[in-house]
Structures are given as structure tokens and as C-alpha cells.
XYZ file of C-alpha atoms in Angstrom:
695
model
C 39.029 33.272 157.391
C 40.506 29.743 156.930
C 41.948 28.466 153.850
C 42.771 25.414 151.821
C 45.315 25.017 149.274
C 45.755 22.687 146.281
C 49.070 20.875 145.513
C 51.684 22.277 143.106
C 50.826 20.328 139.840
C 54.022 20.640 137.858
C 54.207 18.507 134.630
C 56.280 15.914 132.758
C 59.448 15.108 134.793
C 61.252 12.151 134.862
C 59.599 9.598 137.120
C 62.128 9.642 139.971
C 61.914 13.283 140.308
C 58.277 13.974 139.438
C 55.998 16.343 141.619
C 52.350 15.939 141.791
C 51.455 15.736 138.159
C 53.569 12.854 136.502
C 52.319 12.456 132.850
C 54.474 10.105 131.387
C 53.043 8.225 128.367
C 53.292 4.864 129.890
C 51.400 6.202 132.989
C 49.228 8.782 131.362
C 46.091 9.421 133.567
C 44.136 12.295 132.002
C 41.366 11.803 134.383
C 43.784 12.838 137.307
C 44.551 16.099 135.659
C 40.900 16.723 135.141
C 40.321 15.762 138.936
C 42.957 18.372 139.908
C 41.165 20.974 137.643
C 37.863 20.211 139.342
C 39.478 20.525 142.932
C 41.082 23.777 142.170
C 37.924 25.134 140.687
C 36.105 24.219 143.870
C 38.724 25.765 145.999
C 38.630 29.056 143.936
C 34.943 29.282 143.751
C 34.265 28.551 147.466
C 37.172 31.163 148.596
C 35.912 33.850 146.006
C 31.936 33.821 146.487
C 31.449 31.810 149.641
C 34.425 32.714 151.976
C 34.703 28.960 153.021
C 36.756 25.980 152.235
C 35.852 22.997 149.884
C 38.009 19.842 150.877
C 39.893 20.417 147.696
C 43.148 20.648 149.698
C 42.686 17.187 150.816
C 42.327 15.966 147.280
C 45.401 17.603 146.322
C 47.426 16.254 149.250
C 46.133 12.841 148.320
C 47.256 13.165 144.787
C 50.732 14.420 145.629
C 51.188 11.317 147.788
C 49.642 9.130 144.940
C 52.002 10.589 142.141
C 55.070 11.093 144.053
C 55.070 7.511 145.603
C 54.525 5.990 142.216
C 57.186 7.693 140.663
C 59.446 6.816 143.394
C 58.761 3.375 143.580
C 59.242 2.984 139.644
C 62.660 4.719 140.098
C 63.750 2.319 142.854
C 62.542 -0.524 140.428
C 64.827 0.883 137.581
C 67.864 2.292 139.444
C 67.710 0.494 142.812
C 67.666 3.618 144.730
C 66.272 7.287 145.040
C 68.337 10.057 143.558
C 67.574 12.530 146.396
C 69.438 15.500 145.059
C 67.884 15.109 141.536
C 64.475 14.660 143.106
C 64.584 17.717 145.144
C 66.565 19.798 142.634
C 64.116 19.109 139.749
C 61.180 19.439 142.033
C 62.279 22.878 143.279
C 63.519 23.983 139.744
C 59.818 23.651 138.709
C 57.911 24.938 141.766
C 60.086 27.651 142.939
C 59.967 30.215 140.038
C 56.164 30.432 139.833
C 56.050 30.589 143.586
C 58.819 33.353 143.602
C 56.854 35.365 140.900
C 53.916 35.133 143.008
C 55.586 36.188 146.003
C 57.123 39.103 144.427
C 54.110 40.277 143.000
C 52.276 39.955 146.274
C 54.850 42.032 147.988
C 54.350 44.734 145.370
C 50.549 44.603 145.712
C 50.916 44.789 149.509
C 52.663 48.244 149.167
C 50.207 49.599 146.543
C 47.003 48.434 148.032
C 47.018 47.104 151.650
C 47.382 49.366 154.864
C 50.723 49.646 156.132
C 49.598 47.896 159.209
C 49.550 44.694 157.437
C 53.114 44.841 155.739
C 55.134 43.476 158.471
C 52.951 40.462 158.761
C 53.151 40.042 154.927
C 56.868 40.493 154.984
C 57.121 37.581 157.870
C 54.755 35.340 155.943
C 56.826 35.658 152.625
C 59.978 33.531 153.784
C 57.632 31.119 155.830
C 56.002 30.869 152.269
C 59.100 30.451 150.257
C 60.836 28.038 152.797
C 57.710 25.831 153.348
C 56.833 26.516 157.071
C 53.893 28.909 156.525
C 51.516 26.041 158.120
C 53.461 26.189 161.453
C 53.269 30.045 161.710
C 49.594 29.957 160.791
C 49.055 27.219 163.388
C 50.616 29.403 166.156
C 48.569 32.218 165.133
C 45.356 30.122 164.986
C 45.827 29.089 168.652
C 46.721 32.778 169.771
C 43.541 34.189 171.251
C 45.170 37.738 170.931
C 46.296 37.435 167.163
C 44.467 39.717 164.943
C 42.135 37.250 163.151
C 40.283 39.406 160.602
C 43.364 40.819 158.847
C 43.867 37.968 156.450
C 47.387 37.666 154.874
C 47.461 37.437 151.163
C 50.075 34.518 151.464
C 47.824 32.563 153.898
C 47.046 29.878 151.132
C 50.761 28.580 151.104
C 49.842 26.531 154.257
C 49.236 23.544 152.480
C 52.166 23.849 149.881
C 54.314 24.032 153.128
C 52.844 20.710 154.073
C 53.673 19.359 150.741
C 57.154 20.695 150.832
C 57.626 18.909 153.970
C 56.286 15.654 152.443
C 58.718 15.880 149.633
C 61.500 15.453 152.273
C 59.843 12.716 153.921
C 58.310 10.621 151.221
C 61.563 9.718 149.510
C 62.949 8.869 152.910
C 60.239 6.353 153.709
C 60.310 4.717 150.235
C 64.100 4.386 150.437
C 63.861 2.822 153.919
C 61.282 0.314 152.716
C 63.004 -0.307 149.674
C 66.299 -1.245 151.580
C 64.559 -4.103 153.332
C 64.176 -5.999 150.030
C 67.260 -4.734 148.540
C 69.408 -8.150 148.938
C 66.451 -10.369 147.915
C 65.701 -8.556 144.773
C 61.978 -8.513 145.588
C 59.454 -5.967 144.534
C 59.563 -2.822 147.094
C 56.043 -2.108 146.529
C 54.886 -4.155 149.311
C 57.291 -2.939 151.931
C 56.666 0.571 150.676
C 52.747 0.045 151.350
C 53.230 -1.420 154.679
C 55.594 1.445 155.990
C 53.162 4.147 154.547
C 50.148 2.284 155.858
C 51.705 2.128 159.324
C 52.860 5.871 159.337
C 49.521 6.865 157.914
C 47.473 5.102 160.469
C 49.676 6.791 163.143
C 48.984 10.177 161.453
C 45.063 9.512 161.124
C 44.870 8.499 164.828
C 46.760 11.585 165.824
C 44.536 13.794 163.485
C 41.272 12.403 165.031
C 42.720 13.181 168.586
C 44.145 16.666 167.813
C 41.218 17.579 165.877
C 38.948 16.999 168.807
C 41.276 18.618 171.251
C 42.551 21.579 169.248
C 41.039 22.030 165.886
C 42.598 25.484 165.310
C 46.135 23.958 165.508
C 45.189 20.629 163.945
C 44.063 22.338 160.656
C 47.605 23.573 159.830
C 49.422 20.513 161.587
C 51.455 18.422 159.199
C 51.241 15.577 161.344
C 47.443 15.705 161.216
C 47.747 15.813 157.523
C 50.285 13.306 156.421
C 47.845 10.401 156.584
C 46.094 11.837 153.342
C 49.514 11.627 151.565
C 50.127 8.178 152.951
C 46.828 7.100 151.732
C 47.629 8.404 148.350
C 51.011 6.501 148.420
C 49.378 3.282 149.450
C 46.863 3.576 146.711
C 49.505 4.233 144.140
C 51.212 0.797 145.316
C 48.017 -1.296 145.628
C 45.783 -0.052 142.950
C 47.834 -1.610 139.957
C 47.204 -4.911 141.616
C 43.290 -4.127 142.004
C 41.451 -5.779 139.144
C 37.697 -4.692 139.161
C 35.421 -4.967 136.021
C 34.440 -1.806 134.199
C 30.923 -2.241 135.128
C 31.839 -2.002 138.913
C 34.403 0.880 138.210
C 32.213 3.017 136.110
C 29.619 3.972 138.660
C 32.355 4.608 141.267
C 33.872 7.468 139.317
C 30.535 9.350 139.318
C 30.093 8.614 142.793
C 33.326 9.898 143.862
C 32.911 13.169 141.626
C 29.588 13.791 143.022
C 30.875 13.258 146.708
C 33.785 15.532 146.036
C 31.675 18.410 144.682
C 28.994 17.997 147.572
C 31.684 17.940 150.127
C 32.120 21.685 150.672
C 28.192 22.110 150.555
C 27.408 19.701 153.122
C 30.511 20.010 155.503
C 31.776 23.010 157.359
C 35.314 21.940 156.335
C 37.140 24.710 158.129
C 35.756 23.647 161.581
C 35.741 19.756 161.266
C 38.864 18.938 159.167
C 41.328 17.196 159.249
C 40.136 14.388 161.344
C 38.334 11.300 160.135
C 35.724 13.305 158.242
C 38.379 14.172 155.806
C 37.988 10.770 154.563
C 35.138 12.069 152.492
C 37.119 14.055 150.064
C 40.113 11.884 149.919
C 37.801 8.663 149.726
C 36.042 10.580 146.508
C 39.260 11.049 144.805
C 40.265 7.700 145.536
C 36.968 6.319 143.913
C 37.686 8.683 140.821
C 41.129 7.467 140.495
C 39.818 3.572 140.918
C 37.271 4.248 138.101
C 39.775 5.671 135.692
C 38.623 5.678 132.116
C 35.865 3.072 132.882
C 32.500 3.610 131.377
C 33.813 4.793 128.138
C 32.186 8.065 126.904
C 29.530 7.724 129.688
C 32.153 7.477 132.537
C 33.252 10.305 134.812
C 36.783 9.579 133.384
C 35.407 11.038 129.963
C 34.344 14.291 131.449
C 37.551 14.615 133.603
C 39.542 13.938 130.352
C 37.689 17.143 128.681
C 40.331 19.095 126.958
C 39.142 22.411 128.984
C 39.457 20.837 132.253
C 42.920 19.609 131.145
C 43.952 23.143 130.410
C 42.649 24.190 133.724
C 44.620 21.314 135.249
C 47.980 22.467 133.525
C 47.428 25.956 135.167
C 46.302 24.718 138.480
C 49.242 25.409 140.486
C 49.696 29.007 139.106
C 45.953 29.604 139.445
C 46.029 28.681 142.955
C 49.136 30.793 143.649
C 47.459 33.821 142.391
C 43.812 33.588 143.159
C 44.274 34.178 146.971
C 46.272 37.394 146.912
C 44.110 38.794 144.151
C 40.965 38.075 146.165
C 42.649 39.684 149.246
C 43.478 42.886 147.532
C 39.941 43.119 145.756
C 38.317 42.448 149.254
C 40.652 45.227 150.676
C 40.022 47.863 147.948
C 36.236 47.093 147.815
C 35.776 47.103 151.661
C 33.803 43.983 151.248
C 34.040 40.546 153.142
C 32.757 38.440 150.141
C 33.181 39.231 146.607
C 30.136 40.349 144.626
C 29.167 38.138 141.647
C 30.792 40.541 139.070
C 33.649 41.205 141.356
C 34.301 37.537 141.808
C 34.316 36.928 137.984
C 36.827 39.784 137.721
C 39.073 38.157 140.663
C 38.914 34.861 138.644
C 39.694 36.433 135.404
C 42.654 38.430 136.632
C 43.962 35.300 138.462
C 43.757 33.385 135.340
C 45.557 35.957 133.091
C 48.372 36.045 135.747
C 48.496 32.237 136.099
C 48.918 31.844 132.197
C 51.583 34.662 132.465
C 53.414 32.994 135.152
C 53.223 29.429 133.445
C 54.476 30.949 130.224
C 57.226 32.768 131.870
C 58.266 29.823 133.853
C 58.188 27.303 130.936
C 59.621 29.875 128.475
C 62.323 31.213 130.539
C 63.242 29.585 133.575
C 63.035 26.050 132.386
C 65.175 26.649 129.557
C 67.747 28.074 131.867
C 67.607 24.935 133.834
C 68.035 22.844 130.746
C 71.263 24.574 129.912
C 73.184 22.409 132.629
C 70.794 19.602 133.595
C 72.503 18.946 136.932
C 70.998 18.786 140.423
C 73.414 21.362 141.583
C 72.750 23.818 138.879
C 68.800 23.516 139.183
C 68.944 24.218 142.891
C 71.126 27.207 142.118
C 68.548 28.323 139.555
C 65.871 27.876 142.016
C 67.493 29.699 144.897
C 68.271 32.554 142.363
C 64.751 32.895 141.846
C 64.020 33.800 145.434
C 67.040 36.469 145.657
C 64.625 39.454 144.630
C 61.950 38.036 147.097
C 64.546 37.904 149.865
C 65.947 41.274 148.907
C 62.563 43.065 148.901
C 61.656 41.445 152.108
C 64.989 42.690 153.668
C 64.345 46.151 152.153
C 60.724 46.252 153.670
C 62.001 45.291 157.064
C 64.851 47.902 157.008
C 62.368 50.587 156.068
C 59.666 49.741 158.592
C 62.417 49.575 161.343
C 63.872 52.875 160.467
C 60.475 54.497 160.783
C 59.919 52.929 163.847
C 63.065 54.304 165.373
C 62.004 57.813 164.254
C 58.821 57.338 166.132
C 60.440 56.109 169.130
C 62.580 59.356 169.453
C 59.266 61.208 168.945
C 57.645 59.218 171.832
C 60.357 60.378 174.267
C 58.332 63.667 174.596
C 55.344 62.851 176.809
C 53.675 65.949 175.386
C 53.194 64.213 172.161
C 51.283 61.211 173.546
C 49.239 62.202 176.371
C 46.704 59.482 175.567
C 43.805 59.366 178.074
C 45.094 62.388 179.899
C 43.994 64.572 177.155
C 40.519 63.938 178.436
C 41.137 65.265 181.887
C 41.583 69.097 182.571
C 44.863 69.885 184.140
C 45.017 70.624 187.941
C 47.618 71.862 190.189
C 50.171 69.161 191.021
C 48.864 66.576 188.521
C 50.445 64.858 185.509
C 47.363 65.656 183.453
C 47.913 67.717 180.363
C 44.246 68.531 179.396
C 45.793 69.915 176.273
C 45.721 68.639 172.699
C 48.989 67.027 171.657
C 50.620 68.207 168.259
C 48.709 66.943 165.087
C 51.906 66.569 163.032
C 53.390 63.666 164.856
C 52.251 60.105 164.093
C 49.948 58.207 166.308
C 51.594 55.785 168.947
C 51.852 52.846 168.508
C 51.976 53.028 164.881
C 49.525 50.743 162.946
C 52.501 48.583 162.048
C 53.505 48.074 165.665
C 50.101 47.993 167.296
C 49.712 44.291 167.345
C 53.045 43.972 169.469
C 52.007 46.677 171.856
C 50.707 44.493 174.773
C 51.468 44.676 178.580
C 54.532 43.088 179.863
C 52.308 40.269 181.403
C 51.375 39.179 177.623
C 54.767 39.043 176.479
C 56.875 35.963 175.840
C 58.032 36.117 179.624
C 54.540 37.089 180.809
C 52.000 35.244 182.918
C 49.020 35.399 180.516
C 48.194 31.983 179.378
C 46.798 30.458 176.096
C 43.860 28.130 175.652
C 45.532 24.856 176.704
C 47.273 26.109 179.718
C 45.836 24.930 182.872
C 48.610 25.471 185.571
C 48.279 29.229 186.914
C 51.243 31.511 186.141
C 51.670 34.661 188.125
C 53.209 37.801 187.483
C 54.385 39.793 190.474
C 55.608 43.475 190.613
C 56.509 45.550 193.583
C 57.845 44.643 197.042
C 56.765 41.574 198.862
C 56.281 43.595 202.214
C 54.215 46.104 200.553
C 51.503 47.717 202.516
C 48.845 46.578 200.064
C 48.493 43.677 197.458
C 46.303 44.151 194.314
C 45.501 40.922 192.507
C 44.619 41.346 188.727
C 42.574 38.036 187.785
C 40.437 37.181 184.639
C 40.583 36.870 180.778
C 42.456 38.896 178.290
C 39.891 41.960 178.704
C 41.207 42.030 182.253
C 44.882 41.463 181.346
C 44.888 44.710 179.290
C 44.462 46.740 182.376
C 47.837 45.277 183.697
C 49.926 48.221 182.616
C 47.707 50.740 184.113
C 47.569 48.999 187.311
C 51.316 48.592 187.109
C 51.845 52.056 187.036
C 49.493 52.877 189.791
C 50.911 50.392 192.017
C 54.535 51.713 191.525
C 53.440 55.051 192.325
C 51.784 54.061 195.398
C 54.203 51.315 196.527
C 51.665 48.514 196.122
C 52.536 44.995 195.291
C 50.752 43.879 192.033
C 50.062 40.115 191.352
C 48.392 38.965 188.018
C 46.997 35.884 186.857
C 45.076 35.956 183.430
C 44.321 33.573 180.884
C 42.718 33.561 177.230
C 39.029 33.745 176.967
C 38.681 32.406 180.620
C 36.137 34.439 182.659
C 36.821 34.486 186.388
C 33.576 32.690 187.206
C 32.073 29.740 188.784
C 30.276 28.946 185.669
C 31.626 26.547 182.961
C 33.223 28.489 179.859
C 32.863 27.315 176.375
C 34.688 27.575 173.239
C 32.103 27.238 170.586
C 30.076 24.142 171.287
C 32.889 22.579 173.426
C 33.187 23.081 177.369
C 36.282 25.022 178.113
C 37.656 22.469 180.815
C 40.944 24.136 180.808
C 39.419 27.426 182.073
C 37.671 25.396 185.022
C 40.868 23.765 186.091
C 42.699 27.324 185.857
C 39.940 29.078 187.943
C 40.197 26.485 190.669
C 43.989 26.997 190.737
C 43.381 30.684 190.949
C 41.107 30.413 193.993
C 43.779 28.188 195.751
C 46.419 30.822 195.286
C 44.168 33.707 196.636
C 43.170 31.842 199.435
C 46.885 31.650 200.431
C 47.781 35.093 199.134
C 44.860 37.003 200.692
C 45.397 40.269 198.664
C 43.748 43.475 199.787
C 41.687 43.518 196.690
C 41.096 41.485 193.523
C 40.540 43.417 190.381
C 38.607 41.565 187.480
C 36.079 42.402 184.832
C 32.745 43.080 185.976
C 30.749 42.919 182.689
C 31.155 41.498 179.128
C 30.519 43.807 176.226
C 28.943 42.066 173.055
C 27.498 43.559 169.763
C 25.127 40.571 169.673
C 23.843 39.976 172.921
C 24.403 43.328 174.659
C 26.470 44.055 177.720
C 25.739 41.950 180.665
C 27.113 40.530 184.048
C 27.900 36.921 183.342
C 26.533 33.899 185.091
C 28.933 32.898 187.764
C 30.583 36.214 188.330
C 28.383 37.308 191.335
C 28.766 33.784 192.834
C 32.596 34.196 192.598
C 32.531 37.535 194.048
C 30.588 36.104 197.060
C 33.188 33.284 197.494
C 35.860 36.174 197.676
C 33.630 37.980 200.178
C 33.430 35.030 202.366
C 37.125 34.780 202.320
C 37.346 38.463 203.385
C 38.957 39.497 200.058
C 36.839 42.594 198.492
C 36.607 42.843 194.856
C 36.828 45.719 192.136
C 35.093 45.093 189.140
C 35.960 47.037 185.998
C 33.278 47.552 183.426
C 34.343 45.858 180.137
C 35.592 48.088 177.278
C 33.531 48.227 173.872
C 33.809 46.114 170.688
C 34.721 48.255 167.846
C 33.601 46.025 165.099
C 36.679 46.510 163.074
C 40.275 46.111 163.162
C 41.530 49.483 164.365
C 45.063 48.969 163.211
C 44.022 48.664 159.551
C 41.425 51.386 159.931
C 43.858 53.748 161.304
C 46.503 52.898 158.726
C 43.950 53.921 156.023
C 43.091 57.072 157.664
C 46.402 58.559 159.016
C 45.401 61.860 158.136
C 41.949 61.546 159.816
C 41.920 58.789 162.482
C 38.627 60.142 163.699
C 37.174 58.231 160.958
C 37.917 55.260 162.835
C 35.088 55.710 165.549
C 32.251 53.517 166.778
C 29.159 54.319 168.896
C 29.224 53.449 172.502
C 25.835 51.710 172.325
C 27.064 49.187 169.741
C 28.349 46.921 172.415
C 27.701 48.598 175.750
C 24.560 49.255 177.669
C 23.219 52.784 178.441
C 23.754 52.167 182.205
C 26.188 49.488 183.613
C 24.163 46.374 184.213
C 25.862 45.611 187.548
C 23.811 48.357 188.849
C 20.802 46.343 188.821
C 22.260 42.952 189.174
C 20.868 41.237 192.392
C 22.914 39.468 195.135
C 26.101 41.478 194.754
C 28.281 41.566 198.132
C 28.633 44.907 199.662
C 32.441 44.421 199.703
C 32.283 44.587 195.843
C 33.015 48.116 194.199
C 32.801 48.995 190.457
C 35.101 51.338 188.309
C 33.610 52.557 185.023
C 36.158 54.133 182.797
C 33.910 54.378 179.715
C 34.554 58.199 179.652
C 38.162 57.604 178.965
C 37.591 55.264 175.958
C 34.206 56.638 174.718
C 34.103 60.246 175.464
C 30.538 61.764 174.548
C 29.330 58.414 173.765
C 31.571 57.767 170.663
C 34.634 55.365 170.803
C 37.474 56.581 168.772
C 40.508 54.392 167.742
C 42.939 57.147 168.595
C 42.829 59.582 171.712
C 45.496 61.885 172.498
C 47.760 60.599 169.661
C 47.593 57.218 171.032
C 45.874 54.219 169.743
C 43.405 52.941 172.232
C 43.162 49.292 170.674
C 45.406 46.953 168.696
C 42.655 45.097 167.402
C 39.036 45.439 167.797
C 38.577 45.299 171.474
C 41.938 44.800 173.265
C 43.668 48.025 174.568
C 47.196 48.693 173.696
C 49.728 48.748 176.444
C 50.493 52.430 175.703
C 47.038 53.738 176.171
C 46.787 51.501 179.215
C 49.734 53.228 180.748
C 48.236 56.618 180.060
C 45.156 55.695 182.317
C 47.528 54.849 185.191
C 47.007 58.052 187.095
C 43.235 57.944 186.611
C 42.849 54.272 187.684
C 45.306 55.011 190.801
C 42.843 57.861 191.807
C 39.921 55.659 191.448
C 41.400 52.890 193.365
C 42.150 54.994 196.329
C 38.729 56.419 196.161
C 36.947 53.185 196.528
C 39.501 51.526 198.870
C 40.011 54.360 201.234
C 43.769 53.629 201.240
């Protein structure tokens, strides 16, 4: 689920330190406060009831640039410079307390209502949110094909606040640089500020268009792809006071802008199109409203935006946004829903509003009074840091608890009888390593749900050879002696990669050489692959590289996936598989095709975390994503040198696919096998390879 977040609308600060809601008497713009209210209401409504985003974040980024730049330019005019420590100190003094309260409350809610498998991710998101780098953390996860994507973080909405936090560092520097060019001449700094912001914004917009078309998942959270929106607001803050339009022209602009803003999320799929040039829609709409101002009197859009209830919402926008997302995530978790019901959504909004009002009263009545006792930048920064101390202590304690529990489980894992995994499905025989016996029921599952997401094969770790979407140059993992009698090559996408640990165990036991070449969502096929509507050209380049390596390597056998399981389209042999196998056959390289593993339809880590006492509750039907019979049995044109292995009985015994077998979690998400379970399959895989190859 993608999200957008509004900016932080603190109020009534000196102009050289004001964050997004500078409301000085001489610069009072009530329609901007109303515009903020409309944007945050759109964001909340779209998140709660529609599960999509509205473009409101783009409006808030523009408003941040507009108000911050305006206040900084006025400060330079008065003082000749920007007081950096005062700016940052007072800004953090107003933004940090409310954020700290939300972070602490979310940590408590996580322990009370979210499964333990989610705790470590939330603990990692907390400092990223507090220190304004959550957008980069999300960007990295967004382009990680193997990252769990259906376990939404209750702190995910901090990404846009992180971009704003980074802009609070950059905007004062840019204004200072621009003002320095006219310092000696005594000229107004507005012109150089507009030119510099315009130039930086143009570069950012060009980059945004390019990166959105190239890698939209990354671009959505990329500060560089979003900064042009802040720059646009900054340029508007400098130039709009010089713009003189008659009221008859400005009045309709306000209504056009308001209608365009409200319709943006309805017309556009914001989460998949933004932040490229299409983001000019909501930012342009907001600019029209700002240009219109109070034109039109009682019939103008400004009159509606100045309505007292909207002003109240605008006053609470920051706190409302901070709270609505964690409240929504907890509600969806407890209710088991993917979208809020009409009544449930109203409850989410009501609870969020109450928490927002309480947070704002606490900050204004407590922390701000504390700040005023010694109104110095150093003191303000100290108070802001003090607000984060309980958050940091809670995060540290949480990590200590989870690490200690993991150590206990590692000690239990040293006894193989506790975790036979797939071997529990095979009866013990003379001289075999198979147990055939049920493991002790009192030991926890392995990997534990909190660690399952990290339980991937060595080929998929930081030093592994498994490639991401953007990679094209083939990376090779090699294990075993170079002069081994037999060489096995593992090739394909992530569903091939999760067999690596099993193949490595079999290869080491037999003295084979194992060579692995795998890549995210990249089928080992002659046909083009696609990511959504876009052709996955990096996959085609990678496939060509793999074939060149195989032609030189001449392995004794290539192991790859033979089918693709799917809950929607059913299991099938993909176009391009058989032609690829025929190419290898022509090169004298036989193929072993492994039937695909099932798609569970739910995140197994979360499910098992909820049902630790009865993990059997986390089971799906074999036929949900797999065919009754392997489709390669009737596929025409398969070369005789191609053999097939079907391990379905070891992941779906008796037609049922459990999340836990032999005390071992089979998957770490909805379809990717854990390295621990893959390792328990090693002797079974070894025997089957020996059978079909005759080695």
C-alpha cells in the first residue's frame, strides 16, 4: 500500500524560523490554512476508505516551499542573513514533540495489537521516522522484490515528512547562497532566490520525469524527484507578490484549482504515476488557489477555505496526519480487513481526531511552555532531543528483547531433532538422515516469525549473487571444487533462487560444483518479461549474459523452474521456457525443471505470529495456485534431455499447504521458501537429482 503524507503545519513562529504554517498578521493567508485542511482531509479519506493516495502530499510539499521560502526571504531582508540555529531549533521544537508522542504511541500499539513478526520492522522504522530518513528506507524496500510488501508499517507515512525535513536543511542554504550574491549591492534578494530555486527545481523536475519512467517504485520516495515541488512553491512565494491580476481573473482560478485538487485522486492513479510531470496537476491546482487568494469575496473559493471549521482542521492537520495512519493500520490488523468499512472508517477518523487534539494540546500546553522558559536555539534543540529520549529507550529495549529471544531459539536450533522440517514427511530408513518423527511441540518454530524475512539463502544475502530489478550484468555464486566431476547450474528468478540452499547441501554431500545465477522476477526464457505494462529489458539483457556463460561453462545440468504458479491465471509453463530448454539441448546441456511452489495468499510470517499455538491455522489449498497435474506433462515440444522434479508433496502434503512443517516455517512471505526449510530438503533433492541424472 503506497501512502502520501502532508507537511508539518506548525503555527505562528517568527518569520525567519517558521515552518509550513506561518500566519503572521502582516502575511495572514487564511485560505492557505483551509487549503491545508482540504488536502489533509483528502489524504485521510483516500487512505481510510479507498486504499489509495490523493496527491495531497504534493500540495503540502508545495506549501512547505512556499511558506518557508517566503519567511526566509523576509528574514534576509530584515537581518541580512538566515539564523540557521534559530531556524532549525525552533522548527524542531515544534515538530519533534508531536512526532515523538506519535512514535511512542505507535510503539505501544505495535506491542499490543500487531503480530510479533512486525515488531522489528517497526523498531527500524522508528529512528528513520524520527531522524527524517524514512523515505530512503522505504525506497530501498520498494525496489526490493523479495521484501514483504503486504505488511504495511504503521510509520510508513513519515516518508514525506522526511523529505520535508531534508528540505529544511537545503532551503535555508539555497536562500543564503542566493542572498550572498547581492549582499554588497544592497539589492533585494528575491530575484536571485527565484533564479536559483528555479534552476534547482528544473533539474529536479527533469530528474523526476526520468527516474519515474525508469524506476517509479524508487522515484516515489526519492527526495531528488520531489524537491522540484518545494522549489516551485519557493519560486511562487517570491514572484507572486509581484503578480498583479484583477479580481475578476483570480476569482475563477480559485474554484478551478480547488476542483482540480479534489478530482486529482479520482482521475489519476497517483501511487503509480507520480512524482513525474503528472504531479504538476495537484501542485498547479494549489498554485491557482494561492494566486486567487480571497478574490471573489463571499462567492470565491477563498471564502470557503477561510471557513472556521476548515481553519480548525488546518490547525490540527499535522497531528491528524501523524495519528491517522497508525490508527488505520491497527484497525485493519485487528479487524482482518484490507479496507475500512464505512462505520469502521468513521471510527478510525474519530479516534485519530481525538488523539490529534490531545497531542496538540499537550504540545502547546506543555512542551512549548518549556521551550519559552529559555528561548535560545540550544535550549530548544535540547528540549526537542529530550522528547525523543523515551522513543530511543523504547526502541533499544525492543531490540534487546528480540535479540535475547533469538539467542534462546538459536540454542534450541542446535538440536536437529527439534527442527526436521521436510524430513518429517519421509519415513526413516536404515542409514538415512531422515527422522520421520514429529518434533517436540513445545519448541518455537524456526525461523521465528520475527526473523523469517531475513532467512534467505546465502545467494540472496548482501554478498550473494541474486540480482535486483535494475541489474543487468550477471553475477555468479560458486560453491564446491572447480575440478568437480559434475557441475550443476541454478538459473532463474527468485522462485529458482530459493532452491539454492537445498542444492548446495546436496552438492556438498556429493562433491559437485554448484553455480548459481538468479535475478528478481526474471524468467529464464526466450520471451520478453514485463513489469506491469513496461517491458523488463534488464531481464532480456541478463538472459543473454547467462546463455553466454552457460555456453562457456558447459555444466552437466541446468536447474531452473519449470512452471509458474498463480492464483489468478493458474499454473502454466510460460511461453519461452520450452524454446530456452531446446537451446540448451542443442548445446548438449540437459535441464532439470522444478515445479513451482504454491502462492499462499497471505503473509505466512504474520499469520504464524498470530497463531503460534496453532500454526496449522495458516494453511491454504494446493489447488489455489497449482494445477491438479503438472502442466509440463502435456506441454508439446519438450526435448528428451529435459527432466522434471515435483516436490509438491514436501510443501503441500495431502493437498494442503501449511506454513509450518516439522517445526520449520516453509515460507518467509507468501511464496518464497525460507533457507532453513530449503536446507531440510537437501537430502530429498539430492536423491531425486541422482535418480534423473544417473550419476
